[in-house]
Structures are given as C-alpha cells and as structure tokens.
Amino acid sequence: MTRGLEYMWAGEPPETERLWGEHIALDQIAAAERGYESCGPAEQLLWERLSVFEGAFGREAVRDVCASGTLPADAIQTVLDRLAPLALLPVDDLFDGEDGLPRYWMPHPMRAVGARRLTARGDRWAVLLHHRRWCVKVARRASDWWQRGRQFDARDLALRELPDLAAAMDPTTAPLSPSAEAETSVEIAVSLWFLWVACGRVAEGRARLRHALSLHAGPPSARALWLAAFLELESGRPEDADPLLARAWAAAVRDGDERCLSLLAHLRGATALYQGRTRAAAAEFREALALMEEHPEFGPSRRACWVGLALSLCRSDPEGAQEALDQGDLDRESRRAWVGRDVFAESWAYHVRAELGAWDGDRARAAEYARRALREHLRLGSAVGAACAAELLAQMRAMDGHRDAAAHLFGAVDLLRTSVFESSYRPAEYCVATRARGEEALGAPLGDPDLREAYEEGARRGLFTLSGEIQGPFGPPVAG
C-alpha cells in the first residue's frame, strides 16, 4: 500500500492498493463501496459473483457462472440490466458473425469490492467452480468450431476469453486443491490445441500444459501427451517429442482411445518431415488417413493429412504430391456439407503448390502460391508457417533477380524467429533447405553491404508489412 492520501493536494500521489497487477486508488475503491451499498440484495449478489471473471463477459456467461438458488437463471437478465450502469463498462469485442448481444467488463475497483464481499459471504469457492466449468464449455465450443471450419471464429473466441481460460488452466487457482482441479486445467489446454499449434502460441501452450500436467495426480490422457509431444516438436525439440509420442501411444492403448491413434500417426509423420525423413513421413501420413474417421471430432483434419503427405513428396515425387493434393480436394468436397474450409491445412497446401510450380519452372506461379501461403499463415498467427512461406517466396524473388526483395524477406523472417522462439530453436529440415536454396540464389552472402542494408530494412518493416507490399511480376492469377 502506498501512503500519501493526506498529501495529495501537495502534489503527492494518492494512497493506493495493488490489485491484479495495477495500483488502484483507495478513493476509487471507497466510491465502489458506496455504489455497492446503494444496490439491492440481488444486485449485490450478482456484483459479487461477477468479480470472478478475469476479462469481459456476456449474458450467457453470467447465467452459467452466477445463477444459483438465491439468484435464479430467469432473473439474471433483469438484475444484470439494473447493475450494468452502476458497476460495469460496455465492451465492443464481438467478432464477425456473432450475435450483437452486449458484453461487459468490471473495472478493478468494483471487482475488488465484489471479491471481498464474495469471500466474506463464503461463496467464493462455489462460484469459482462454476467459472471453471464455464471455461471448459468455452474451450470445447472453440474446439468444435475449429473442427467445423469456423477456424477464425474459434481462434477469436479463444483469444477473447483467454484471460479467464488462462486462470482456469492454472490448477493453483482451484478452490479445493491443485490436484483436484488439474484434470480440468489439462482438458482446457488440450481443447485449445489449435490455438497453440496453428495460431502461433506454441510457447504459451507448452508452458500452460506442462504446468497443469505437473500437478495432475493420475496418468495423463493420450490426447494430453499427444499435445505435449506436438508442442515439443513445434518448439524445435523433436528429440523431446519422441518419448512423449511413445507414452501417448501406450496411453491410447490403455484407455481404448482408438481415435487418438490417427492423431499419433499424423504427429509421427510431422516429426519425420521435420527431421527430413520424407519417406517415413509419407508412410505415417498414409497410416493416419487409414486410421482417421470420416469426420474427426478433434485434432488435425483429413485434409491436413493429405497435405502432409504432399509436403513429404513434393521435392522427390512431384506427381505423387499433386495426386495427394487432388485426393485431398476430393476428400474435402465430399465433406463440404459438414465442415467448412481448413485454413491451416490450406495454407500448407499453398507451400506444396509453390514447390510444384518451381519444379515445373513456373517461378511466377510458385511465387504467387508462396505469397498466398505467407498471408494465410499470418492471418492465423502461425510463426512457423509464415517464416517457411516467406523463405520460399524469398527464394523465388532471388531467382528472378529481385535480390533486395529477397533480402527484405530474410531479414523479416530472422527477426520473427528470434522474437518468437528460444535461441536454441532450429527450423525443420524442409525450411532449412528452402533457406539454403534462397541464399544460394542471391549469389552473394547476406553480409554483402548492399544486401545487408536491405536485410536490416526488412527486419525493421516486418513480414506483415512486406506481405502487403509484395506484388508481381507473378503473372496472371492462379486458380485454387
């Protein structure tokens, strides 16, 4: 607590209290107390219960978390409407296509008052349990949206609710004991697999899952171990992914989780591809397709398996890679009525099409597909994919004589990797080979004074800026 309220007219700062990482003036808390006292019993009860939310919330969340016998669900709407002008701020964080229902945020002074009163009433632990169950529901909904092709909506939902989901993924915030709620924390982390793997939050997902698993009393589920292995691979640690893969397979057999076997085959394929073992990767992706059900309810899609197979073949068997893409397109068309577009798989399919264009000597076509891959990965937030696509595009630009443009891209890629990954991170062999070919096509090392200036300029501008500026000459638009 900071002294100084009595000296505020002398220019001293007011007395404050540190709450949720911020200094809150005590006069603001006192004003919130007066507002609380002016409310009726129902509004006070809802005020207290809303204090468990870490971020913004909507009416459905309020019903799920705050309704109980003394505050029935059918009364929540009326009480919320009366309370909102007194204790809440409206928030405009809806994403495209979402119903335009109002959402709110409770400022920290109001939240502090509510939290203290909730604890004094003896209801805090019960409401926190309701909050954690609501977080499980949100994570499952986001996962379902991802599987059904609403991938940007799934990402936006998960990111918007991440303050609350993050609290629920920490077992030490559980009302009983960390071990009692660790399973809930693990389930939420696993449901959000796409946010960590496909949307560029690998380090965060790895840290949250490892923390939850460290407090988990029983044996981890096969899917939790699968995700742990996947995050090790995406972090550039394939040697750490292998033992987790073996444990995940044993857990799947132990639990009778046959659906997880296809996930593990896909991940073994991704691991082999990362290590440059393309023949083994192709075999594993084929195994994943043989094991995967028609409409997988969790994890990478069949489309992702076809694209993985095509990536494994694109530099050694271009006809086989094209056939895999064609089969993936047929597979996707037969499922279009049930699911939407798999943007993550499609962004990697653009990599394959770029490689096939380069194989055919059509550098304009290859560059256009590489640019599409870059933009799609950036839209999703995938640093791994964006870096790989940018290096492939840099190779095409260098081969066409646009050395400065290629150096710009290399500079932006290196800045991205150093800002996202640890210093020990090593890209996949596929990406390493792409980078080597691109630098060879430059005809001079990046230390060359002219190229170095372009390289540093690219690092300053970044991939988002460069991806919007890069245009032809790529030739006419290409289909697909």
PDB file of N, CA and C in Angstrom, residues 300-341:
ATOM      1  N   PRO A 300      -5.980 -32.530 -35.979  1.00  0.00           N
ATOM      2  CA  PRO A 300      -5.796 -32.258 -37.406  1.00  0.00           C
ATOM      3  C   PRO A 300      -6.804 -33.010 -38.264  1.00  0.00           C
ATOM      4  N   SER A 301      -7.181 -32.399 -39.365  1.00  0.00           N
ATOM      5  CA  SER A 301      -8.208 -32.951 -40.249  1.00  0.00           C
ATOM      6  C   SER A 301      -7.608 -33.943 -41.247  1.00  0.00           C
ATOM      7  N   ARG A 302      -8.481 -34.620 -41.973  1.00  0.00           N
ATOM      8  CA  ARG A 302      -8.014 -35.469 -43.061  1.00  0.00           C
ATOM      9  C   ARG A 302      -7.294 -34.622 -44.111  1.00  0.00           C
ATOM     10  N   ARG A 303      -7.798 -33.419 -44.337  1.00  0.00           N
ATOM     11  CA  ARG A 303      -7.142 -32.519 -45.279  1.00  0.00           C
ATOM     12  C   ARG A 303      -5.699 -32.267 -44.863  1.00  0.00           C
ATOM     13  N   ALA A 304      -5.470 -32.094 -43.562  1.00  0.00           N
ATOM     14  CA  ALA A 304      -4.112 -31.870 -43.067  1.00  0.00           C
ATOM     15  C   ALA A 304      -3.224 -33.076 -43.339  1.00  0.00           C
ATOM     16  N   CYS A 305      -3.789 -34.285 -43.249  1.00  0.00           N
ATOM     17  CA  CYS A 305      -3.003 -35.496 -43.537  1.00  0.00           C
ATOM     18  C   CYS A 305      -2.626 -35.570 -45.012  1.00  0.00           C
ATOM     19  N   TRP A 306      -3.579 -35.248 -45.897  1.00  0.00           N
ATOM     20  CA  TRP A 306      -3.272 -35.252 -47.330  1.00  0.00           C
ATOM     21  C   TRP A 306      -2.186 -34.216 -47.652  1.00  0.00           C
ATOM     22  N   VAL A 307      -2.289 -33.046 -47.044  1.00  0.00           N
ATOM     23  CA  VAL A 307      -1.290 -32.002 -47.299  1.00  0.00           C
ATOM     24  C   VAL A 307       0.071 -32.412 -46.737  1.00  0.00           C
ATOM     25  N   GLY A 308       0.074 -33.037 -45.550  1.00  0.00           N
ATOM     26  CA  GLY A 308       1.327 -33.541 -45.008  1.00  0.00           C
ATOM     27  C   GLY A 308       1.973 -34.554 -45.933  1.00  0.00           C
ATOM     28  N   LEU A 309       1.152 -35.435 -46.503  1.00  0.00           N
ATOM     29  CA  LEU A 309       1.668 -36.409 -47.471  1.00  0.00           C
ATOM     30  C   LEU A 309       2.253 -35.694 -48.685  1.00  0.00           C
ATOM     31  N   ALA A 310       1.551 -34.676 -49.183  1.00  0.00           N
ATOM     32  CA  ALA A 310       2.044 -33.934 -50.342  1.00  0.00           C
ATOM     33  C   ALA A 310       3.352 -33.210 -50.027  1.00  0.00           C
ATOM     34  N   LEU A 311       3.460 -32.627 -48.840  1.00  0.00           N
ATOM     35  CA  LEU A 311       4.713 -31.980 -48.442  1.00  0.00           C
ATOM     36  C   LEU A 311       5.867 -32.974 -48.409  1.00  0.00           C
ATOM     37  N   SER A 312       5.573 -34.184 -47.965  1.00  0.00           N
ATOM     38  CA  SER A 312       6.619 -35.211 -47.899  1.00  0.00           C
ATOM     39  C   SER A 312       7.123 -35.599 -49.279  1.00  0.00           C
ATOM     40  N   LEU A 313       6.265 -35.458 -50.289  1.00  0.00           N
ATOM     41  CA  LEU A 313       6.593 -35.943 -51.629  1.00  0.00           C
ATOM     42  C   LEU A 313       7.016 -34.842 -52.597  1.00  0.00           C
ATOM     43  N   CYS A 314       6.768 -33.566 -52.261  1.00  0.00           N
ATOM     44  CA  CYS A 314       6.838 -32.514 -53.281  1.00  0.00           C
ATOM     45  C   CYS A 314       8.232 -32.318 -53.861  1.00  0.00           C
ATOM     46  N   ARG A 315       9.292 -32.688 -53.148  1.00  0.00           N
ATOM     47  CA  ARG A 315      10.634 -32.474 -53.670  1.00  0.00           C
ATOM     48  C   ARG A 315      11.262 -33.735 -54.263  1.00  0.00           C
ATOM     49  N   SER A 316      10.576 -34.859 -54.110  1.00  0.00           N
ATOM     50  CA  SER A 316      11.124 -36.108 -54.654  1.00  0.00           C
ATOM     51  C   SER A 316      10.177 -36.775 -55.640  1.00  0.00           C
ATOM     52  N   ASP A 317       8.894 -36.551 -55.480  1.00  0.00           N
ATOM     53  CA  ASP A 317       7.888 -37.188 -56.326  1.00  0.00           C
ATOM     54  C   ASP A 317       6.774 -36.172 -56.584  1.00  0.00           C
ATOM     55  N   PRO A 318       7.014 -35.193 -57.468  1.00  0.00           N
ATOM     56  CA  PRO A 318       6.011 -34.146 -57.684  1.00  0.00           C
ATOM     57  C   PRO A 318       4.668 -34.676 -58.165  1.00  0.00           C
ATOM     58  N   GLU A 319       4.696 -35.725 -58.976  1.00  0.00           N
ATOM     59  CA  GLU A 319       3.420 -36.291 -59.432  1.00  0.00           C
ATOM     60  C   GLU A 319       2.649 -36.890 -58.257  1.00  0.00           C
ATOM     61  N   GLY A 320       3.365 -37.569 -57.356  1.00  0.00           N
ATOM     62  CA  GLY A 320       2.707 -38.111 -56.177  1.00  0.00           C
ATOM     63  C   GLY A 320       2.182 -37.012 -55.273  1.00  0.00           C
ATOM     64  N   ALA A 321       2.910 -35.898 -55.165  1.00  0.00           N
ATOM     65  CA  ALA A 321       2.455 -34.779 -54.348  1.00  0.00           C
ATOM     66  C   ALA A 321       1.186 -34.170 -54.928  1.00  0.00           C
ATOM     67  N   GLN A 322       1.173 -33.999 -56.268  1.00  0.00           N
ATOM     68  CA  GLN A 322      -0.031 -33.453 -56.895  1.00  0.00           C
ATOM     69  C   GLN A 322      -1.215 -34.395 -56.718  1.00  0.00           C
ATOM     70  N   GLU A 323      -0.965 -35.676 -56.817  1.00  0.00           N
ATOM     71  CA  GLU A 323      -2.040 -36.657 -56.622  1.00  0.00           C
ATOM     72  C   GLU A 323      -2.583 -36.578 -55.182  1.00  0.00           C
ATOM     73  N   ALA A 324      -1.705 -36.404 -54.219  1.00  0.00           N
ATOM     74  CA  ALA A 324      -2.153 -36.277 -52.834  1.00  0.00           C
ATOM     75  C   ALA A 324      -3.022 -35.031 -52.660  1.00  0.00           C
ATOM     76  N   LEU A 325      -2.606 -33.908 -53.268  1.00  0.00           N
ATOM     77  CA  LEU A 325      -3.429 -32.704 -53.195  1.00  0.00           C
ATOM     78  C   LEU A 325      -4.783 -32.927 -53.845  1.00  0.00           C
ATOM     79  N   ASP A 326      -4.780 -33.602 -55.004  1.00  0.00           N
ATOM     80  CA  ASP A 326      -6.049 -33.874 -55.699  1.00  0.00           C
ATOM     81  C   ASP A 326      -6.957 -34.757 -54.847  1.00  0.00           C
ATOM     82  N   GLN A 327      -6.383 -35.771 -54.228  1.00  0.00           N
ATOM     83  CA  GLN A 327      -7.175 -36.648 -53.362  1.00  0.00           C
ATOM     84  C   GLN A 327      -7.711 -35.872 -52.164  1.00  0.00           C
ATOM     85  N   GLY A 328      -6.892 -34.969 -51.647  1.00  0.00           N
ATOM     86  CA  GLY A 328      -7.359 -34.130 -50.553  1.00  0.00           C
ATOM     87  C   GLY A 328      -8.510 -33.239 -50.963  1.00  0.00           C
ATOM     88  N   ASP A 329      -8.449 -32.711 -52.191  1.00  0.00           N
ATOM     89  CA  ASP A 329      -9.552 -31.886 -52.689  1.00  0.00           C
ATOM     90  C   ASP A 329     -10.828 -32.705 -52.815  1.00  0.00           C
ATOM     91  N   LEU A 330     -10.710 -33.936 -53.336  1.00  0.00           N
ATOM     92  CA  LEU A 330     -11.893 -34.798 -53.443  1.00  0.00           C
ATOM     93  C   LEU A 330     -12.443 -35.140 -52.070  1.00  0.00           C
ATOM     94  N   ASP A 331     -11.535 -35.426 -51.138  1.00  0.00           N
ATOM     95  CA  ASP A 331     -11.933 -35.732 -49.769  1.00  0.00           C
ATOM     96  C   ASP A 331     -12.681 -34.545 -49.161  1.00  0.00           C
ATOM     97  N   ARG A 332     -12.155 -33.336 -49.403  1.00  0.00           N
ATOM     98  CA  ARG A 332     -12.765 -32.129 -48.850  1.00  0.00           C
ATOM     99  C   ARG A 332     -14.132 -31.882 -49.459  1.00  0.00           C
ATOM    100  N   GLU A 333     -14.270 -32.078 -50.783  1.00  0.00           N
ATOM    101  CA  GLU A 333     -15.550 -31.836 -51.431  1.00  0.00           C
ATOM    102  C   GLU A 333     -16.634 -32.760 -50.884  1.00  0.00           C
ATOM    103  N   SER A 334     -16.262 -34.009 -50.577  1.00  0.00           N
ATOM    104  CA  SER A 334     -17.254 -34.959 -50.059  1.00  0.00           C
ATOM    105  C   SER A 334     -17.695 -34.605 -48.655  1.00  0.00           C
ATOM    106  N   ARG A 335     -16.935 -33.719 -47.973  1.00  0.00           N
ATOM    107  CA  ARG A 335     -17.262 -33.351 -46.595  1.00  0.00           C
ATOM    108  C   ARG A 335     -17.679 -31.886 -46.457  1.00  0.00           C
ATOM    109  N   ARG A 336     -17.788 -31.188 -47.575  1.00  0.00           N
ATOM    110  CA  ARG A 336     -18.041 -29.752 -47.513  1.00  0.00           C
ATOM    111  C   ARG A 336     -19.352 -29.428 -46.819  1.00  0.00           C
ATOM    112  N   ALA A 337     -20.356 -30.288 -46.952  1.00  0.00           N
ATOM    113  CA  ALA A 337     -21.647 -30.013 -46.314  1.00  0.00           C
ATOM    114  C   ALA A 337     -21.541 -30.069 -44.801  1.00  0.00           C
ATOM    115  N   TRP A 338     -20.521 -30.791 -44.292  1.00  0.00           N
ATOM    116  CA  TRP A 338     -20.410 -30.959 -42.839  1.00  0.00           C
ATOM    117  C   TRP A 338     -19.411 -29.996 -42.237  1.00  0.00           C
ATOM    118  N   VAL A 339     -18.339 -29.715 -42.929  1.00  0.00           N
ATOM    119  CA  VAL A 339     -17.318 -28.827 -42.388  1.00  0.00           C
ATOM    120  C   VAL A 339     -17.008 -27.725 -43.380  1.00  0.00           C
ATOM    121  N   GLY A 340     -16.440 -26.658 -42.886  1.00  0.00           N
ATOM    122  CA  GLY A 340     -16.008 -25.569 -43.738  1.00  0.00           C
ATOM    123  C   GLY A 340     -14.571 -25.758 -44.176  1.00  0.00           C
ATOM    124  N   ARG A 341     -13.927 -24.642 -44.498  1.00  0.00           N
ATOM    125  CA  ARG A 341     -12.572 -24.675 -45.047  1.00  0.00           C
ATOM    126  C   ARG A 341     -11.552 -24.828 -43.928  1.00  0.00           C
TER     127      ARG A 341
END
